[in-house]
PDB file of C-alpha atoms and ligand atoms in Angstrom:
ATOM      1  CA  MET A  28     -22.358  16.267 -38.997  1.00  0.00           C
ATOM      2  CA  ILE A  29     -20.749  13.329 -39.694  1.00  0.00           C
ATOM      3  CA  THR A  30     -17.317  13.464 -40.575  1.00  0.00           C
ATOM      4  CA  ARG A  31     -14.983  10.585 -41.290  1.00  0.00           C
ATOM      5  CA  LEU A  32     -15.591   6.690 -41.080  1.00  0.00           C
ATOM      6  CA  ASN A  33     -13.711   5.854 -37.827  1.00  0.00           C
ATOM      7  CA  HIS A  34     -14.134   1.939 -37.751  1.00  0.00           C
ATOM      8  CA  VAL A  35     -16.008  -0.998 -39.150  1.00  0.00           C
ATOM      9  CA  ALA A  36     -16.966  -3.200 -36.445  1.00  0.00           C
ATOM     10  CA  VAL A  37     -17.392  -6.913 -36.678  1.00  0.00           C
ATOM     11  CA  VAL A  38     -18.249  -9.239 -33.692  1.00  0.00           C
ATOM     12  CA  VAL A  39     -16.448 -12.513 -33.568  1.00  0.00           C
ATOM     13  CA  PRO A  40     -16.778 -15.640 -31.221  1.00  0.00           C
ATOM     14  CA  ASP A  41     -13.058 -15.942 -30.579  1.00  0.00           C
ATOM     15  CA  LEU A  42     -11.054 -12.799 -30.444  1.00  0.00           C
ATOM     16  CA  ALA A  43      -7.531 -14.511 -30.426  1.00  0.00           C
ATOM     17  CA  VAL A  44      -8.330 -16.730 -33.212  1.00  0.00           C
ATOM     18  CA  ALA A  45      -9.971 -13.706 -35.292  1.00  0.00           C
ATOM     19  CA  ALA A  46      -6.850 -11.341 -34.649  1.00  0.00           C
ATOM     20  CA  LYS A  47      -4.425 -14.182 -35.616  1.00  0.00           C
ATOM     21  CA  THR A  48      -6.581 -14.784 -39.097  1.00  0.00           C
ATOM     22  CA  TYR A  49      -6.274 -10.983 -39.704  1.00  0.00           C
ATOM     23  CA  GLU A  50      -2.705 -10.852 -38.883  1.00  0.00           C
ATOM     24  CA  SER A  51      -1.455 -14.197 -40.511  1.00  0.00           C
ATOM     25  CA  VAL A  52      -3.911 -14.679 -43.334  1.00  0.00           C
ATOM     26  CA  LEU A  53      -4.322 -11.137 -44.301  1.00  0.00           C
ATOM     27  CA  GLY A  54      -0.864  -9.749 -43.510  1.00  0.00           C
ATOM     28  CA  ALA A  55      -2.693  -6.977 -41.130  1.00  0.00           C
ATOM     29  CA  THR A  56      -1.219  -4.874 -38.041  1.00  0.00           C
ATOM     30  CA  VAL A  57      -3.352  -5.914 -34.901  1.00  0.00           C
ATOM     31  CA  SER A  58      -3.505  -3.816 -32.112  1.00  0.00           C
ATOM     32  CA  ALA A  59      -3.150  -5.628 -28.419  1.00  0.00           C
ATOM     33  CA  PRO A  60      -6.966  -6.572 -26.810  1.00  0.00           C
ATOM     34  CA  GLN A  61      -8.436  -3.961 -24.856  1.00  0.00           C
ATOM     35  CA  SER A  62     -11.323  -4.732 -22.319  1.00  0.00           C
ATOM     36  CA  LEU A  63     -14.077  -1.984 -21.939  1.00  0.00           C
ATOM     37  CA  LYS A  64     -16.198  -3.266 -18.989  1.00  0.00           C
ATOM     38  CA  GLU A  65     -18.647  -0.288 -19.188  1.00  0.00           C
ATOM     39  CA  HIS A  66     -19.432  -1.417 -22.882  1.00  0.00           C
ATOM     40  CA  GLY A  67     -19.448  -5.139 -21.939  1.00  0.00           C
ATOM     41  CA  VAL A  68     -16.642  -6.065 -24.972  1.00  0.00           C
ATOM     42  CA  THR A  69     -12.953  -6.913 -25.825  1.00  0.00           C
ATOM     43  CA  VAL A  70     -11.701  -5.423 -28.846  1.00  0.00           C
ATOM     44  CA  VAL A  71      -8.458  -5.443 -30.960  1.00  0.00           C
ATOM     45  CA  PHE A  72      -8.200  -2.834 -33.767  1.00  0.00           C
ATOM     46  CA  VAL A  73      -6.829  -3.823 -37.259  1.00  0.00           C
ATOM     47  CA  GLU A  74      -5.047  -0.779 -38.460  1.00  0.00           C
ATOM     48  CA  LEU A  75      -5.347   0.369 -42.164  1.00  0.00           C
ATOM     49  CA  ASP A  76      -3.917   3.165 -43.982  1.00  0.00           C
ATOM     50  CA  ASN A  77      -7.518   4.575 -44.617  1.00  0.00           C
ATOM     51  CA  THR A  78      -9.626   3.359 -41.818  1.00  0.00           C
ATOM     52  CA  ARG A  79      -9.756   0.498 -38.914  1.00  0.00           C
ATOM     53  CA  ILE A  80     -11.667  -2.604 -38.468  1.00  0.00           C
ATOM     54  CA  GLU A  81     -12.573  -3.341 -34.997  1.00  0.00           C
ATOM     55  CA  LEU A  82     -13.005  -7.138 -33.896  1.00  0.00           C
ATOM     56  CA  LEU A  83     -15.420  -7.250 -30.948  1.00  0.00           C
ATOM     57  CA  GLU A  84     -16.009 -10.530 -28.469  1.00  0.00           C
ATOM     58  CA  PRO A  85     -18.323 -10.377 -25.272  1.00  0.00           C
ATOM     59  CA  LEU A  86     -16.909  -9.665 -21.855  1.00  0.00           C
ATOM     60  CA  GLY A  87     -18.843 -10.475 -19.047  1.00  0.00           C
ATOM     61  CA  ASP A  88     -22.628 -11.618 -18.533  1.00  0.00           C
ATOM     62  CA  GLY A  89     -25.053  -9.517 -19.930  1.00  0.00           C
ATOM     63  CA  SER A  90     -23.072  -8.267 -22.882  1.00  0.00           C
ATOM     64  CA  PRO A  91     -24.764  -6.477 -25.583  1.00  0.00           C
ATOM     65  CA  LEU A  92     -22.959  -8.992 -28.004  1.00  0.00           C
ATOM     66  CA  SER A  93     -24.534 -12.104 -26.425  1.00  0.00           C
ATOM     67  CA  ASN A  94     -27.607 -11.895 -28.289  1.00  0.00           C
ATOM     68  CA  PHE A  95     -25.653 -11.045 -31.714  1.00  0.00           C
ATOM     69  CA  LEU A  96     -23.814 -14.227 -31.302  1.00  0.00           C
ATOM     70  CA  ALA A  97     -26.746 -16.188 -30.379  1.00  0.00           C
ATOM     71  CA  ARG A  98     -28.531 -15.160 -33.716  1.00  0.00           C
ATOM     72  CA  ASN A  99     -25.110 -15.383 -35.807  1.00  0.00           C
ATOM     73  CA  ALA A 100     -22.807 -18.295 -34.366  1.00  0.00           C
ATOM     74  CA  ASP A 101     -20.062 -17.306 -36.711  1.00  0.00           C
ATOM     75  CA  GLY A 102     -19.971 -13.590 -36.039  1.00  0.00           C
ATOM     76  CA  GLY A 103     -20.633 -10.716 -38.379  1.00  0.00           C
ATOM     77  CA  MET A 104     -20.819  -7.191 -39.506  1.00  0.00           C
ATOM     78  CA  HIS A 105     -22.029  -5.012 -36.256  1.00  0.00           C
ATOM     79  CA  HIS A 106     -21.738  -1.315 -36.908  1.00  0.00           C
ATOM     80  CA  LEU A 107     -20.191   1.518 -38.315  1.00  0.00           C
ATOM     81  CA  CYS A 108     -18.413   4.335 -36.250  1.00  0.00           C
ATOM     82  CA  LEU A 109     -18.704   7.844 -37.957  1.00  0.00           C
ATOM     83  CA  GLU A 110     -16.822  10.842 -36.531  1.00  0.00           C
ATOM     84  CA  VAL A 111     -18.650  13.835 -35.655  1.00  0.00           C
ATOM     85  CA  ASN A 112     -16.841  17.166 -34.158  1.00  0.00           C
ATOM     86  CA  ASP A 113     -19.104  17.933 -31.419  1.00  0.00           C
ATOM     87  CA  ILE A 114     -20.793  14.735 -29.915  1.00  0.00           C
ATOM     88  CA  LEU A 115     -23.362  16.520 -27.576  1.00  0.00           C
ATOM     89  CA  ALA A 116     -24.415  19.013 -30.335  1.00  0.00           C
ATOM     90  CA  ALA A 117     -24.706  16.058 -32.732  1.00  0.00           C
ATOM     91  CA  ARG A 118     -26.815  13.907 -30.071  1.00  0.00           C
ATOM     92  CA  ASP A 119     -29.081  16.986 -29.371  1.00  0.00           C
ATOM     93  CA  GLU A 120     -29.668  17.591 -33.096  1.00  0.00           C
ATOM     94  CA  LEU A 121     -30.504  14.043 -33.708  1.00  0.00           C
ATOM     95  CA  VAL A 122     -32.623  13.729 -30.869  1.00  0.00           C
ATOM     96  CA  ALA A 123     -34.597  17.041 -32.079  1.00  0.00           C
ATOM     97  CA  ASN A 124     -35.085  14.957 -35.290  1.00  0.00           C
ATOM     98  CA  GLY A 125     -36.630  12.028 -33.914  1.00  0.00           C
ATOM     99  CA  ALA A 126     -33.554   9.584 -33.905  1.00  0.00           C
ATOM    100  CA  ARG A 127     -33.006   7.435 -30.984  1.00  0.00           C
ATOM    101  CA  ILE A 128     -30.036   7.144 -29.008  1.00  0.00           C
ATOM    102  CA  LEU A 129     -29.171   3.617 -27.074  1.00  0.00           C
ATOM    103  CA  GLY A 130     -29.018   3.410 -23.506  1.00  0.00           C
ATOM    104  CA  ASP A 131     -29.036   6.601 -21.090  1.00  0.00           C
ATOM    105  CA  GLY A 132     -28.297   9.090 -23.827  1.00  0.00           C
ATOM    106  CA  ASN A 133     -25.444  10.464 -22.517  1.00  0.00           C
ATOM    107  CA  PRO A 134     -21.884   9.746 -24.197  1.00  0.00           C
ATOM    108  CA  LYS A 135     -19.495   7.100 -22.492  1.00  0.00           C
ATOM    109  CA  PRO A 136     -15.818   6.896 -23.293  1.00  0.00           C
ATOM    110  CA  GLY A 137     -14.978   4.384 -26.286  1.00  0.00           C
ATOM    111  CA  ALA A 138     -12.033   2.436 -27.120  1.00  0.00           C
ATOM    112  CA  HIS A 139     -10.040   5.510 -27.902  1.00  0.00           C
ATOM    113  CA  GLY A 140     -10.878   7.195 -24.780  1.00  0.00           C
ATOM    114  CA  LYS A 141     -13.137   9.790 -26.652  1.00  0.00           C
ATOM    115  CA  PRO A 142     -16.857  10.083 -26.155  1.00  0.00           C
ATOM    116  CA  VAL A 143     -19.242   7.771 -28.006  1.00  0.00           C
ATOM    117  CA  LEU A 144     -23.012   7.031 -28.504  1.00  0.00           C
ATOM    118  CA  PHE A 145     -24.791   4.284 -30.315  1.00  0.00           C
ATOM    119  CA  LEU A 146     -28.063   5.176 -32.645  1.00  0.00           C
ATOM    120  CA  HIS A 147     -30.802   2.748 -32.755  1.00  0.00           C
ATOM    121  CA  PRO A 148     -30.652   0.750 -35.878  1.00  0.00           C
ATOM    122  CA  LYS A 149     -34.003   0.912 -36.732  1.00  0.00           C
ATOM    123  CA  ASP A 150     -33.727   4.698 -37.281  1.00  0.00           C
ATOM    124  CA  PHE A 151     -30.854   4.148 -39.905  1.00  0.00           C
ATOM    125  CA  HIS A 152     -32.154   1.180 -41.738  1.00  0.00           C
ATOM    126  CA  GLY A 153     -30.920  -1.484 -40.206  1.00  0.00           C
ATOM    127  CA  CYS A 154     -27.495  -0.469 -39.356  1.00  0.00           C
ATOM    128  CA  LEU A 155     -26.396   0.284 -36.056  1.00  0.00           C
ATOM    129  CA  LEU A 156     -24.368   3.460 -36.062  1.00  0.00           C
ATOM    130  CA  GLU A 157     -21.705   4.532 -33.286  1.00  0.00           C
ATOM    131  CA  LEU A 158     -20.718   8.288 -33.080  1.00  0.00           C
ATOM    132  CA  GLU A 159     -17.143   9.069 -31.768  1.00  0.00           C
ATOM    133  CA  GLU A 160     -16.171  12.579 -31.238  1.00  0.00           C
ATOM    134  CA  ALA A 161     -12.910  13.299 -32.883  1.00  0.00           C
TER     135      ALA A 161
HETATM  136 CO1   CO B  14     -17.022   0.577 -32.485  1.00  0.00          CO
END
């Protein structure tokens, strides 16, 4: 079902400061910020040869990241994004096997315009998983 690691996501309290750290301290290429209202987040991507790091900060009231930052004021690892070829087939197979999909269970467009879903971390050993159709 899963094929490639698309990105590792890290929540940060200040996206501009974090992007500058990756650029100036680690010498990385960082994308322009992108606000995703439907997900309640603003993101940048740190581009690497073999994958990406997604840096996230909350956008608006009721962002799903607000609780995370309340518990982890310095930020921290948030989710892994894994690619699948067919997100609806993957979802149906996961649900049939008892896994829980967050939200209404339907894919939404993610940061790359491709459909994404999030899986309940309790079903995956404490790790929030994002699936992205690639
Ligand atoms: Co992500």
